[in-house]
PDB file of C-alpha atoms in Angstrom:
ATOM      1  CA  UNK A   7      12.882  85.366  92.834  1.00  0.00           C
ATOM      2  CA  UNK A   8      10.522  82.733  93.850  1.00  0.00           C
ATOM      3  CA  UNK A   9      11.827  79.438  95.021  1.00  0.00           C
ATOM      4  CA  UNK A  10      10.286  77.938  92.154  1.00  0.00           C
ATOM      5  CA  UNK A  11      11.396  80.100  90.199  1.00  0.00           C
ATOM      6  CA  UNK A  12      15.210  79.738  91.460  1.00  0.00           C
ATOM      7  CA  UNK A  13      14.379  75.639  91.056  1.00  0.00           C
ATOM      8  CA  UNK A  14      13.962  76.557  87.369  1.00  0.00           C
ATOM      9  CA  UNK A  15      16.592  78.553  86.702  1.00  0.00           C
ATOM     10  CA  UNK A  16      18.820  75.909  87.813  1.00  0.00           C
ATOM     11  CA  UNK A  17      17.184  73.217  86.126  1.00  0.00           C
ATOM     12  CA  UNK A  18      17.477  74.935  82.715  1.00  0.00           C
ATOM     13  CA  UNK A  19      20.905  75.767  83.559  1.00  0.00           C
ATOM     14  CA  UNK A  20      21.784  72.212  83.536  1.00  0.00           C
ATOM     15  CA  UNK A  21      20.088  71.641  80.429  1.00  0.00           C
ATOM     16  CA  UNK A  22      22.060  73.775  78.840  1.00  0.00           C
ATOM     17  CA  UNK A  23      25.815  72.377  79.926  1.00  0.00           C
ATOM     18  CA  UNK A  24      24.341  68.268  79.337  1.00  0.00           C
ATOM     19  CA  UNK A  25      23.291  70.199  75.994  1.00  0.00           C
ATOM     20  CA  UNK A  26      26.733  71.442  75.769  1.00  0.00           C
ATOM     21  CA  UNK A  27      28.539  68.137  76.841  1.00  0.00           C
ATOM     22  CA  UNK A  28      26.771  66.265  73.952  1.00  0.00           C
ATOM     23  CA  UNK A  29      29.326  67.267  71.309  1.00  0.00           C
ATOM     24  CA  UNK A  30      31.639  64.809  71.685  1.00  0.00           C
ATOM     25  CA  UNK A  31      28.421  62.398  71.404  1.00  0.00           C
ATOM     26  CA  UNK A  32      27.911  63.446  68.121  1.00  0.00           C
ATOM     27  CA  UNK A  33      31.255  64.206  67.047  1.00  0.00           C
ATOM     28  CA  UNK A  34      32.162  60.223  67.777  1.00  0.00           C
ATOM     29  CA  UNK A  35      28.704  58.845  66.209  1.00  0.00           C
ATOM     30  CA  UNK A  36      28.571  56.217  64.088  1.00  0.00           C
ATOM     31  CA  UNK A  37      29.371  57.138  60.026  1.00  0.00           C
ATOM     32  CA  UNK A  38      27.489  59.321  58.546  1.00  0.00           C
ATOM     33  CA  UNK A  39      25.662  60.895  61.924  1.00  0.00           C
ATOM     34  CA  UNK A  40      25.425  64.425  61.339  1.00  0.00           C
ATOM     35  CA  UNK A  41      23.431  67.023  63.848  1.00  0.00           C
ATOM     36  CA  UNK A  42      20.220  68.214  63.155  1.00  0.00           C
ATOM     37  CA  UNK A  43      17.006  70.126  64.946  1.00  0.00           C
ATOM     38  CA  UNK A  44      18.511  71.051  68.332  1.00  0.00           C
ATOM     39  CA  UNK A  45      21.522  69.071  68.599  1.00  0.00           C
ATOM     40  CA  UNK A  46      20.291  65.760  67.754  1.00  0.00           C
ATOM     41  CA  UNK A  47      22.260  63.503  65.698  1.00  0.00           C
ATOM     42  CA  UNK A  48      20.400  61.519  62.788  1.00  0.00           C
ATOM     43  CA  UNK A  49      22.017  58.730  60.545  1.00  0.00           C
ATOM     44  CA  UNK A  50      22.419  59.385  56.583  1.00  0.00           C
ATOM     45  CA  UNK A  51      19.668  56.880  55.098  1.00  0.00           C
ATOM     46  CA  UNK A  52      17.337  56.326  58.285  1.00  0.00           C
ATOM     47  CA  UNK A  53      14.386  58.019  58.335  1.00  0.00           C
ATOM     48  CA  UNK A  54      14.937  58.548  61.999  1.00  0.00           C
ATOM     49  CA  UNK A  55      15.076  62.215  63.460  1.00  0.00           C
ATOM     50  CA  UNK A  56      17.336  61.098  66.244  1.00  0.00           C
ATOM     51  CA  UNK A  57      19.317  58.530  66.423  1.00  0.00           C
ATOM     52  CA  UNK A  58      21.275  58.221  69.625  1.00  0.00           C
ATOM     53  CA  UNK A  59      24.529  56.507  69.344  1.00  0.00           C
ATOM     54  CA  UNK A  60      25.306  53.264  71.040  1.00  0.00           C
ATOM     55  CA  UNK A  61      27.206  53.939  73.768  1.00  0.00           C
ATOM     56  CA  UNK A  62      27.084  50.863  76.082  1.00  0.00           C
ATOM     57  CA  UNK A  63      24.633  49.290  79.152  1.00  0.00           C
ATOM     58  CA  UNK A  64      22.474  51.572  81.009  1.00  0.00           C
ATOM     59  CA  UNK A  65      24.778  51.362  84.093  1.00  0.00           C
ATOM     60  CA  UNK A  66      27.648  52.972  81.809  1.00  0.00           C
ATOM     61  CA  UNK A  67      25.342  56.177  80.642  1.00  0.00           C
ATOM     62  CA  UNK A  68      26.085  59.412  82.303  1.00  0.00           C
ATOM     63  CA  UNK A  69      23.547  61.922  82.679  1.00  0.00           C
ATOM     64  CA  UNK A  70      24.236  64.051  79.473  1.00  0.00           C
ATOM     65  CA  UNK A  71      23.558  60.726  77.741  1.00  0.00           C
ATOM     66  CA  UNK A  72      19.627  60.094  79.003  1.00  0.00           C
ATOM     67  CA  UNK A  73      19.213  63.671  78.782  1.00  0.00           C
ATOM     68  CA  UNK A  74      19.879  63.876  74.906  1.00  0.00           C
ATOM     69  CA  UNK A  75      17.545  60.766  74.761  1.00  0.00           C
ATOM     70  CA  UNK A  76      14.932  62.733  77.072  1.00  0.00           C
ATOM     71  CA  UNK A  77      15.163  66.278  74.862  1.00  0.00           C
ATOM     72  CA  UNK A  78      15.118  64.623  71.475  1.00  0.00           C
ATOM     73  CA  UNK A  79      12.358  62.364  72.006  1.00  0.00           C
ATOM     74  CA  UNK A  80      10.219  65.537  73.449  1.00  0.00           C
ATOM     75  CA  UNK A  81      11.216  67.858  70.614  1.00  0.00           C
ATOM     76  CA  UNK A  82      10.211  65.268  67.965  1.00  0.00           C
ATOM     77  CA  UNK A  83       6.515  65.084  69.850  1.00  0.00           C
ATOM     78  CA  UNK A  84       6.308  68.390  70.367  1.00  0.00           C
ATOM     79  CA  UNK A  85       7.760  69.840  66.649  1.00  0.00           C
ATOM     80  CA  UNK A  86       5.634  67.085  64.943  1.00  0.00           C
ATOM     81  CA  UNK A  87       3.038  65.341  66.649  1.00  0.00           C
ATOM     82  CA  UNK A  88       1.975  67.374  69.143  1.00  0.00           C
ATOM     83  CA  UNK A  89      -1.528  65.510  69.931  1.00  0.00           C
ATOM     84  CA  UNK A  90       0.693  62.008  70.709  1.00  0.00           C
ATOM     85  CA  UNK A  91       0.250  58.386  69.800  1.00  0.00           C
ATOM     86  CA  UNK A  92      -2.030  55.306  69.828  1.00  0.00           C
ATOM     87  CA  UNK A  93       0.413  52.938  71.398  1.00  0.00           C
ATOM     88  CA  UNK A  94       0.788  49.541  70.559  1.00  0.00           C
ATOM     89  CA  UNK A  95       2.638  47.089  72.385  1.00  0.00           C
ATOM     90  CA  UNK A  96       3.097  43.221  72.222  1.00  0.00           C
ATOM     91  CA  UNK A  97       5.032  40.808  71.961  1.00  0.00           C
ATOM     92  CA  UNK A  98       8.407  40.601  69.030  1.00  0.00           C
ATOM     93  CA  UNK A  99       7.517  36.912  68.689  1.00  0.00           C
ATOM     94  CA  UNK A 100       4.049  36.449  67.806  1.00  0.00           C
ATOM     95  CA  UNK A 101       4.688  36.592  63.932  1.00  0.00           C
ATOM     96  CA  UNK A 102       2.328  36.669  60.828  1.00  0.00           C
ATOM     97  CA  UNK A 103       2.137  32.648  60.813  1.00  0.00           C
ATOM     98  CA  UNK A 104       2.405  30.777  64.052  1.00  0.00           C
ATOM     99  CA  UNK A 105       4.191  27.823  64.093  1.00  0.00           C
ATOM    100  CA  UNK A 106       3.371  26.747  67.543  1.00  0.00           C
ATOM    101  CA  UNK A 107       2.555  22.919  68.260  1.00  0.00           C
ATOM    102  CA  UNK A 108      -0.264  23.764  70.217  1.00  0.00           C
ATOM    103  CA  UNK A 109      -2.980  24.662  67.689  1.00  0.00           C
ATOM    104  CA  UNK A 110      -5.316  26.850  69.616  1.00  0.00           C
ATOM    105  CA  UNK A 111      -2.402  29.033  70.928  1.00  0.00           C
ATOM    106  CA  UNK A 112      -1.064  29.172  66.995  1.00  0.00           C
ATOM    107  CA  UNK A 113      -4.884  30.183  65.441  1.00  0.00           C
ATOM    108  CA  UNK A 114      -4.843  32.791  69.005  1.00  0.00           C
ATOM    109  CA  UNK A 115      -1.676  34.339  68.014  1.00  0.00           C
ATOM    110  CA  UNK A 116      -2.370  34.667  64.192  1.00  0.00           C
ATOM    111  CA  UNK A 117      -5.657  36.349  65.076  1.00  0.00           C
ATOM    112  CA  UNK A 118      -3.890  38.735  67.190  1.00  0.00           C
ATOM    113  CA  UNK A 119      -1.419  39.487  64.393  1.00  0.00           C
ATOM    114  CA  UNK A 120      -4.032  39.941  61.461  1.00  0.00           C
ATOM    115  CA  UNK A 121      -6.612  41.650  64.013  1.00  0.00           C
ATOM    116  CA  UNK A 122      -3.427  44.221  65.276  1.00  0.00           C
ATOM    117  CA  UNK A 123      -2.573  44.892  61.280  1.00  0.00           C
ATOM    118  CA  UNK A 124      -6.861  45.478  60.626  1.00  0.00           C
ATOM    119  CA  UNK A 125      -7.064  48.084  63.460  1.00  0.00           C
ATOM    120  CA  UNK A 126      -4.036  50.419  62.770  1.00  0.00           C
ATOM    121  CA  UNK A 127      -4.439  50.186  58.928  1.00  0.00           C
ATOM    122  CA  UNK A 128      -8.481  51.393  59.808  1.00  0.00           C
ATOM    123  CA  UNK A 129      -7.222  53.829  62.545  1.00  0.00           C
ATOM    124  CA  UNK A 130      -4.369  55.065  60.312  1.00  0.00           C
ATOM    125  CA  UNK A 131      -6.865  55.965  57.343  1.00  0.00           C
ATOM    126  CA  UNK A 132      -9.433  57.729  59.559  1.00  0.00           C
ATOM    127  CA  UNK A 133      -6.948  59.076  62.357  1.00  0.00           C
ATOM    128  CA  UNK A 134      -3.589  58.745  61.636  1.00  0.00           C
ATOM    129  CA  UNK A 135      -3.240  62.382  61.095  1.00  0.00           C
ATOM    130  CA  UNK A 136      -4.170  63.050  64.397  1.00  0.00           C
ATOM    131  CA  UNK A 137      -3.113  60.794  66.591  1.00  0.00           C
ATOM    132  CA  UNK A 138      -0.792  58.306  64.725  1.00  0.00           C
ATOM    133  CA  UNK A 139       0.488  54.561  65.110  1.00  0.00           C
ATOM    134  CA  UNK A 140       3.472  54.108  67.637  1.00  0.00           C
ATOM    135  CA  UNK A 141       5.263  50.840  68.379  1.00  0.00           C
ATOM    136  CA  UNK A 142       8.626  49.932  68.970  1.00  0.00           C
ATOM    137  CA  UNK A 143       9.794  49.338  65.350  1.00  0.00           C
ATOM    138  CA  UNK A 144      10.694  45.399  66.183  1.00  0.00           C
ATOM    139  CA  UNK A 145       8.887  42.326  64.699  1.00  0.00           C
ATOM    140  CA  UNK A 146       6.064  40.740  65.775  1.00  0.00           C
ATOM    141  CA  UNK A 147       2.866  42.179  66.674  1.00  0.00           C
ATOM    142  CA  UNK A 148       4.961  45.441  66.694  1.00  0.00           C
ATOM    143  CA  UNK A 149       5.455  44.589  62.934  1.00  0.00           C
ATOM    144  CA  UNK A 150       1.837  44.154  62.531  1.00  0.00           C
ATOM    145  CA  UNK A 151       0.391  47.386  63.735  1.00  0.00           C
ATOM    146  CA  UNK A 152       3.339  48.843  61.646  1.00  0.00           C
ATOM    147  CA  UNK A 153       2.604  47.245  58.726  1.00  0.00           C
ATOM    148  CA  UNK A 154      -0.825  48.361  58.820  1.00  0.00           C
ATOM    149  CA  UNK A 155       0.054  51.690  59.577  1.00  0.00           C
ATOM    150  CA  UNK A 156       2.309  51.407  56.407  1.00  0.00           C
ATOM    151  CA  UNK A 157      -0.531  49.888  54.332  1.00  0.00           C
ATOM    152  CA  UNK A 158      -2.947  52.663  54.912  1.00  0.00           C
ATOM    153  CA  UNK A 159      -0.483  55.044  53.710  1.00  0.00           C
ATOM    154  CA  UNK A 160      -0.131  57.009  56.982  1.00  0.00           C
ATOM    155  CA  UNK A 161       2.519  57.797  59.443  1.00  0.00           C
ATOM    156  CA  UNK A 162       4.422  54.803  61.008  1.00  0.00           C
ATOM    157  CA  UNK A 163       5.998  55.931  63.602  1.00  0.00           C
ATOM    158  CA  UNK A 164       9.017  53.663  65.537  1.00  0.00           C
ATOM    159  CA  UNK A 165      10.193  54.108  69.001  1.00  0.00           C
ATOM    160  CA  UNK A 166      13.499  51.960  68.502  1.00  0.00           C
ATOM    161  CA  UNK A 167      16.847  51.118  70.776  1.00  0.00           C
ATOM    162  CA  UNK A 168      20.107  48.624  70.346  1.00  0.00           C
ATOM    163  CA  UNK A 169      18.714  45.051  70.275  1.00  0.00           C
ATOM    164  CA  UNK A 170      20.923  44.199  67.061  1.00  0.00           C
ATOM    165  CA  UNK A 171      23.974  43.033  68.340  1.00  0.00           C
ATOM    166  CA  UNK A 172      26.044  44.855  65.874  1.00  0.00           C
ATOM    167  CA  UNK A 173      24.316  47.876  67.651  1.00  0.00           C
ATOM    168  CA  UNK A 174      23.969  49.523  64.055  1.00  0.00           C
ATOM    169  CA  UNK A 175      21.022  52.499  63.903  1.00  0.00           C
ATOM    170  CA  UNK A 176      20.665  51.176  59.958  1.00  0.00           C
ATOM    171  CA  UNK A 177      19.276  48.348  61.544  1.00  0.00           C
ATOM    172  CA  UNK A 178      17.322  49.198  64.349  1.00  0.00           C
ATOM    173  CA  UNK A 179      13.681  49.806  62.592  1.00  0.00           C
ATOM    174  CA  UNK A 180      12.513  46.363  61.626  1.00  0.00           C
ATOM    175  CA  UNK A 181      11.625  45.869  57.887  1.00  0.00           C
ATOM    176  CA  UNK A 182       9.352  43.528  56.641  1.00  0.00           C
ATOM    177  CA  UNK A 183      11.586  41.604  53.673  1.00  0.00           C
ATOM    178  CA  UNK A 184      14.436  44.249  53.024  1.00  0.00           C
ATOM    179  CA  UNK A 185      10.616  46.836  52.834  1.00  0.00           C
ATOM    180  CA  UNK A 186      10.629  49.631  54.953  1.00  0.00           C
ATOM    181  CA  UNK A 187       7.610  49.675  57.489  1.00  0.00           C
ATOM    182  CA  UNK A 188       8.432  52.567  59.972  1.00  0.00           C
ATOM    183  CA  UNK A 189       8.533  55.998  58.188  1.00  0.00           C
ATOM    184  CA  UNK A 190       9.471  58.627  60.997  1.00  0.00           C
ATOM    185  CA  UNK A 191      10.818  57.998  64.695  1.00  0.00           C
ATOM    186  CA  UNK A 192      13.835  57.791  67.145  1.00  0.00           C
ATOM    187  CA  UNK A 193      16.420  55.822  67.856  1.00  0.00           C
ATOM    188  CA  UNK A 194      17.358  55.724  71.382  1.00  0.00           C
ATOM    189  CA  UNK A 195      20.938  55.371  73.609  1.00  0.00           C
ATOM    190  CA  UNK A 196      18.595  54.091  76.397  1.00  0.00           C
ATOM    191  CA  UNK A 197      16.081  51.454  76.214  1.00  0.00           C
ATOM    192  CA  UNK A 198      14.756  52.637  79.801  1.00  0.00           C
ATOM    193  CA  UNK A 199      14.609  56.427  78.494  1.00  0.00           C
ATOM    194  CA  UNK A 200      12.784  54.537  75.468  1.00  0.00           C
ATOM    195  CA  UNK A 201      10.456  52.946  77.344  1.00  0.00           C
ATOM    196  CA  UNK A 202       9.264  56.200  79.416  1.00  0.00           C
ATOM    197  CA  UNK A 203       9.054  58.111  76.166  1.00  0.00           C
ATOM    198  CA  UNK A 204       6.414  55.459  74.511  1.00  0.00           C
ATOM    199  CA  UNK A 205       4.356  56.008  77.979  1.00  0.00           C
ATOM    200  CA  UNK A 206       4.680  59.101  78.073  1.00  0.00           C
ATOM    201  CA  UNK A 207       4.185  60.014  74.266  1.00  0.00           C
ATOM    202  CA  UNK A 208       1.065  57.976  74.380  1.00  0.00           C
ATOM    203  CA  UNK A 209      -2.375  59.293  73.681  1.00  0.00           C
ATOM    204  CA  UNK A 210      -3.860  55.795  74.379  1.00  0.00           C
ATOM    205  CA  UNK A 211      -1.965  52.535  75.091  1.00  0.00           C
ATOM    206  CA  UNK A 212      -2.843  49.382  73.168  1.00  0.00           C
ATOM    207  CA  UNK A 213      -0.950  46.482  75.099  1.00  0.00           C
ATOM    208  CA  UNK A 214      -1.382  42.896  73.153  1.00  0.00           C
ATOM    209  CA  UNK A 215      -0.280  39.725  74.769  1.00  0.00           C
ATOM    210  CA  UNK A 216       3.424  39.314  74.949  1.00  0.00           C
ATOM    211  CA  UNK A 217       6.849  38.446  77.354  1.00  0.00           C
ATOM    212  CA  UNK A 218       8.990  39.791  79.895  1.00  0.00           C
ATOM    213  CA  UNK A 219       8.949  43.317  77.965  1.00  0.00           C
ATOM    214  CA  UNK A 220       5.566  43.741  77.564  1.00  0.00           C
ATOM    215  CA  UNK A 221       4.224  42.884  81.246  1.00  0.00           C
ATOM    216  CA  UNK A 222       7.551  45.498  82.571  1.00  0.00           C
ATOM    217  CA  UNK A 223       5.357  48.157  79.460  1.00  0.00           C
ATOM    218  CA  UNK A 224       1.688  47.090  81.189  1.00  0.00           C
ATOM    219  CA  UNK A 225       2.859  47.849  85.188  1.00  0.00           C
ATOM    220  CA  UNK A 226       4.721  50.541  84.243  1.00  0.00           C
ATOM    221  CA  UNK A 227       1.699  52.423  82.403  1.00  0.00           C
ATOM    222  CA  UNK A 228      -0.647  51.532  85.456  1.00  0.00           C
ATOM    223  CA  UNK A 229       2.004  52.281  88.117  1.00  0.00           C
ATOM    224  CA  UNK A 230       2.856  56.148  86.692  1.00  0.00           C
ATOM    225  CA  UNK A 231      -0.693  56.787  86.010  1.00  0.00           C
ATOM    226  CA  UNK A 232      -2.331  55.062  89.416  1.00  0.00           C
ATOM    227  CA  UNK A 233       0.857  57.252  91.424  1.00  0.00           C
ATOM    228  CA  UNK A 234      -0.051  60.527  89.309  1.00  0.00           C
ATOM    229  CA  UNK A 235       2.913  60.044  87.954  1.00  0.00           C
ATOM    230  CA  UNK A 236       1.187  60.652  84.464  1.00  0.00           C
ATOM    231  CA  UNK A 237      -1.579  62.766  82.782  1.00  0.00           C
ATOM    232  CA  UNK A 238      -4.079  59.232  82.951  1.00  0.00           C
ATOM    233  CA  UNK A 239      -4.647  57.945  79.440  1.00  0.00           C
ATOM    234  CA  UNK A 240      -6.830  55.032  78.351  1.00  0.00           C
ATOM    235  CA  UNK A 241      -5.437  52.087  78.525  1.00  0.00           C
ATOM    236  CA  UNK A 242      -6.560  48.374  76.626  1.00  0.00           C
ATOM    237  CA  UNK A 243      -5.368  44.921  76.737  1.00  0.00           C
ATOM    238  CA  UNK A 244      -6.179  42.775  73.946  1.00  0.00           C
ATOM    239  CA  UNK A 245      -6.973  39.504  72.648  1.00  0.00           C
ATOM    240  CA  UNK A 246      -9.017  36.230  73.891  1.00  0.00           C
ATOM    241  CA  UNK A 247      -8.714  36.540  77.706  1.00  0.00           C
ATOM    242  CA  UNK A 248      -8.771  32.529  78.089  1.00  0.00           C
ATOM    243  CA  UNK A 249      -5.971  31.714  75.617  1.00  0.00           C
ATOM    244  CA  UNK A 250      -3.482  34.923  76.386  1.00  0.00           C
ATOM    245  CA  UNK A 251      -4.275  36.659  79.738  1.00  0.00           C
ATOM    246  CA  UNK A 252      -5.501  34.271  82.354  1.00  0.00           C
ATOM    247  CA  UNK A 253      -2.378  33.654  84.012  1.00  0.00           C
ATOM    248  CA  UNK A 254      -1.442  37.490  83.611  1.00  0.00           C
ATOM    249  CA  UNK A 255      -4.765  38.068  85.493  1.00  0.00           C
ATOM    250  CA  UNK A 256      -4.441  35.523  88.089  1.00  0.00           C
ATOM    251  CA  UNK A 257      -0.809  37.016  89.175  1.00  0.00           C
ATOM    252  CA  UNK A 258      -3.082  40.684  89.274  1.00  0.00           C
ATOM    253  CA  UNK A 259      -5.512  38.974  91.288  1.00  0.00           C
ATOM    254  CA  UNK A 260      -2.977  37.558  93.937  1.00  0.00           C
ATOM    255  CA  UNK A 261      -1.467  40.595  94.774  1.00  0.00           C
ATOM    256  CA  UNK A 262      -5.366  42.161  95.431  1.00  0.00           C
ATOM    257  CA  UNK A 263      -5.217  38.982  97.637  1.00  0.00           C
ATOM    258  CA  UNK A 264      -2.168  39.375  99.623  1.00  0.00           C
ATOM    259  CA  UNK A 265      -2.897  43.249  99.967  1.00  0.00           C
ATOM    260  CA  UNK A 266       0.019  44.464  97.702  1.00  0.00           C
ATOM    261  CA  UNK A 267      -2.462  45.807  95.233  1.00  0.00           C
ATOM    262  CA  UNK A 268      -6.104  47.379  95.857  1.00  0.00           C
ATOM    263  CA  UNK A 269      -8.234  45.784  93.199  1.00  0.00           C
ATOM    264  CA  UNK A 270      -9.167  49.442  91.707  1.00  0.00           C
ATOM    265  CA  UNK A 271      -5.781  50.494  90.973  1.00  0.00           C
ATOM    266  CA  UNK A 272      -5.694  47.990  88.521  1.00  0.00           C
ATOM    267  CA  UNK A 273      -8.767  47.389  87.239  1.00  0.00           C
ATOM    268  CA  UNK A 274     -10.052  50.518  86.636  1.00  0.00           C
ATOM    269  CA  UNK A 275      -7.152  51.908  84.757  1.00  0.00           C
ATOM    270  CA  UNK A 276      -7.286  49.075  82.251  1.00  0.00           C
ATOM    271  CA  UNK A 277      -9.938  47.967  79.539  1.00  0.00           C
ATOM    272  CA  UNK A 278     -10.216  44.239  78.323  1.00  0.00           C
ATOM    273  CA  UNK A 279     -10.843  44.284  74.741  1.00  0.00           C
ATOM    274  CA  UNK A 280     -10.930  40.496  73.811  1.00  0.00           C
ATOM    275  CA  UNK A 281     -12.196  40.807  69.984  1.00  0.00           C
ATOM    276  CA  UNK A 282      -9.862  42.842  67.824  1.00  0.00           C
ATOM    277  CA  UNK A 283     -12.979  44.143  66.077  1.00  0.00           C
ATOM    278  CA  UNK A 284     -14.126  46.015  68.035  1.00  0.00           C
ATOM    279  CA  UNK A 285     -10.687  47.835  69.322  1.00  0.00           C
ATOM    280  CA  UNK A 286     -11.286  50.664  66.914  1.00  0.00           C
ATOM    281  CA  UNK A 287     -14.280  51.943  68.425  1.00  0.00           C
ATOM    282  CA  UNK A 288     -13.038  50.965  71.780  1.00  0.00           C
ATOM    283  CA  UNK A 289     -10.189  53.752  71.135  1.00  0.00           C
ATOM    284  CA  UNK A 290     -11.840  56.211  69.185  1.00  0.00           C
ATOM    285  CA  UNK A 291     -15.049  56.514  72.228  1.00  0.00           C
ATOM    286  CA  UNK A 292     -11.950  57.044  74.752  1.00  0.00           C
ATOM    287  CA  UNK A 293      -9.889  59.511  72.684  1.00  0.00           C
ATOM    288  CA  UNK A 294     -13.153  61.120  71.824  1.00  0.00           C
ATOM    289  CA  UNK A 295     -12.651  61.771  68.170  1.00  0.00           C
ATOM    290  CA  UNK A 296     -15.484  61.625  65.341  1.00  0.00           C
TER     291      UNK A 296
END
C-alpha cells in the first residue's frame, strides 16, 4: 500500500473513533437534542440540521468536538447544497434604521442594509436554487440579506454559533420580531470551525462593511485563497468606498508599503462593488450563471 494510501487509512481511522467518542456529546445535549443524518444532533423546534452543543471556549474543545463541527457542516453541503453559497458577510450592527449622529454615515449604513435585502431577495428568486443565500444568522446586515432571502421565498440558509449568553441553540438564528428569517442551517460548538465552514462553503463571498469580525472574515478569505489554501472563489466588498472602506484600504495599502503584503495578493483577489445595484450582475458574471 501506497504511502498515501497508508496516510488515508489512518486518517479515516480516526474519523471513525472522534465519530465514536461523540456519544456522550449527544447523549448530554441540551433538551430535546436527538441524533440525526450521521450522528449529528439537531434541537426539537430549530430548523437547524446540526446543532452542536455548547460546550465551552475554544481552548476547552478537544478534537472529537471540532471534528463533529467539521463532518456535520460538510455533510449538510454535500447532502443538500452541493453547488455552495453566495456568502454574505457584514457587520451585526448596521440595522434597518441607523441611528447614528453623524448623518452621512446613518443614510451610508441604511443604504447598505436596504441595498443587501434588494440583492439576495433578486438573487434568491432567480438563483437561490442553485447557489443559495448564506450568512451567519445574526442581526444586522446579516439580517438583511436573510430577510431578503426569506422574502423571495427561497432558501435562507444560517451559519450560526453561541453568542447568546444563555448559550441556548433555540436562540441562536436571529429572528426578525419573534418571525423566523433563516429556514435551514447549522449550529456550531466552534465559532472558529464556523468561520472556516462559511469560507469554505462559499461559492462567492459578499463581504459588506463591518467590525472586528468581519475584517478577521475578509483576511481570512484572501489569506487561504492567495496561500492555495482554497479552491479561489470571487470575492466582493461592498458599499461607498469613501464613507465605509477608506481606512480599511489605507491599512491594505501600508502593509504593500512596508513589504508585508505584495499589492497583487490583495488586490486582485478582491472586487470593489461600491453601488449595491449593480452587485447582482457583479456575482452572477463571476459565478457564470444565466
Amino acid at each position: 500500500m501506497s504511502r498515501p494510501l497508508v496516510m488515508r487509512w489512518a486518517t479515516n481511522m480516526w474519523i471513525v473513533m472522534a465519530l465514536g467518542a461523540t456519544a456522550d456529546v449527544q447523549a448530554n445535549g441540551p433538551e430535546g437534542q436527538a441524533p440525526v443524518a450521521g450522528r449529528c444532533p439537531s434541537v426539537q423546534g430549530v430548523v437547524a440540521f446540526y446543532a452542536g452543543p455548547y460546550l465551552g471556549t475554544e481552548d476547552k474543545l478537544s478534537p472529537a468536538d471540532f471534528f463533529l463541527d467539521h463532518y456535520c457542516a460538510d455533510l449538510f453541503k454535500r447532502s443538500k447544497y452541493p453547488n455552495g453559497f453566495v456568502g454574505v458577510y457584514g457587520s451585526s450592527r448596521i440595522s434597518e434604521n441607523s441611528s447614528l449622529a453623524n448623518p452621512a454615515i446613518a443614510a451610508a449604513n441604511n443604504d447598505l442594509y436596504r441595498g443587501l435585502r434588494a440583492f439576495a431577495d433578486k438573487w434568491t428568486r432567480t438563483y437561490g436554487a442553485q447557489y443559495p443565500i448564506l450568512t451567519g444568522a445574526g442581526p444586522g446586515l446579516m439580517e438583511a440579506a436573510s430577510r431578503g432571502a426569506t422574502d423571495a421565498g427561497g432558501p435562507s440558509i444560517g451559519y450560526a454559533t453561541y453568542y447568546d449568553p444563555k448559550h441556548d441553540p433555540r436562540v441562536a438564528f436571529w429572528q426578525l420580531g419573534g418571525k423566523p428569517i433563516i429556514t435551514d442551517g447549522l449550529i456550531f460548538t466552534s465559532v472558529v470551525v464556523r468561520e472556516s465552514a462559511m469560507i469554505a462553503h462559499s461559492a462567492a463571498i459578499v463581504i459588506a462593511p463591518g467590525g472586528t469580525g468581519t475584517e478577521w472574515e475578509i483576511f481570512q478569505a484572501v489569506e487561504t485563497i492567495k496561500s492555495n489554501q482554497l479552491t479561489p472563489v470571487p470575492v466582493f466588498l461592498v458599499g461607498d468606498k469613501s464613507v465605509h472602506w477608506t481606512k480599511f484600504y489605507a491599512m491594505v495599502d501600508d502593509m504593500v508599503e512596508r513589504g508585508t503584503l505584495r499589492h497583487d495578493e490583495f488586490y486582485s483577489r478582491v472586487t470593489h462593488v461600491e453601488n449595491l445595484d449593480d452587485l447582482f450582475a457583479a456575482v452572477q458574471a463571476r459565478l457564470g450563471v444565466k
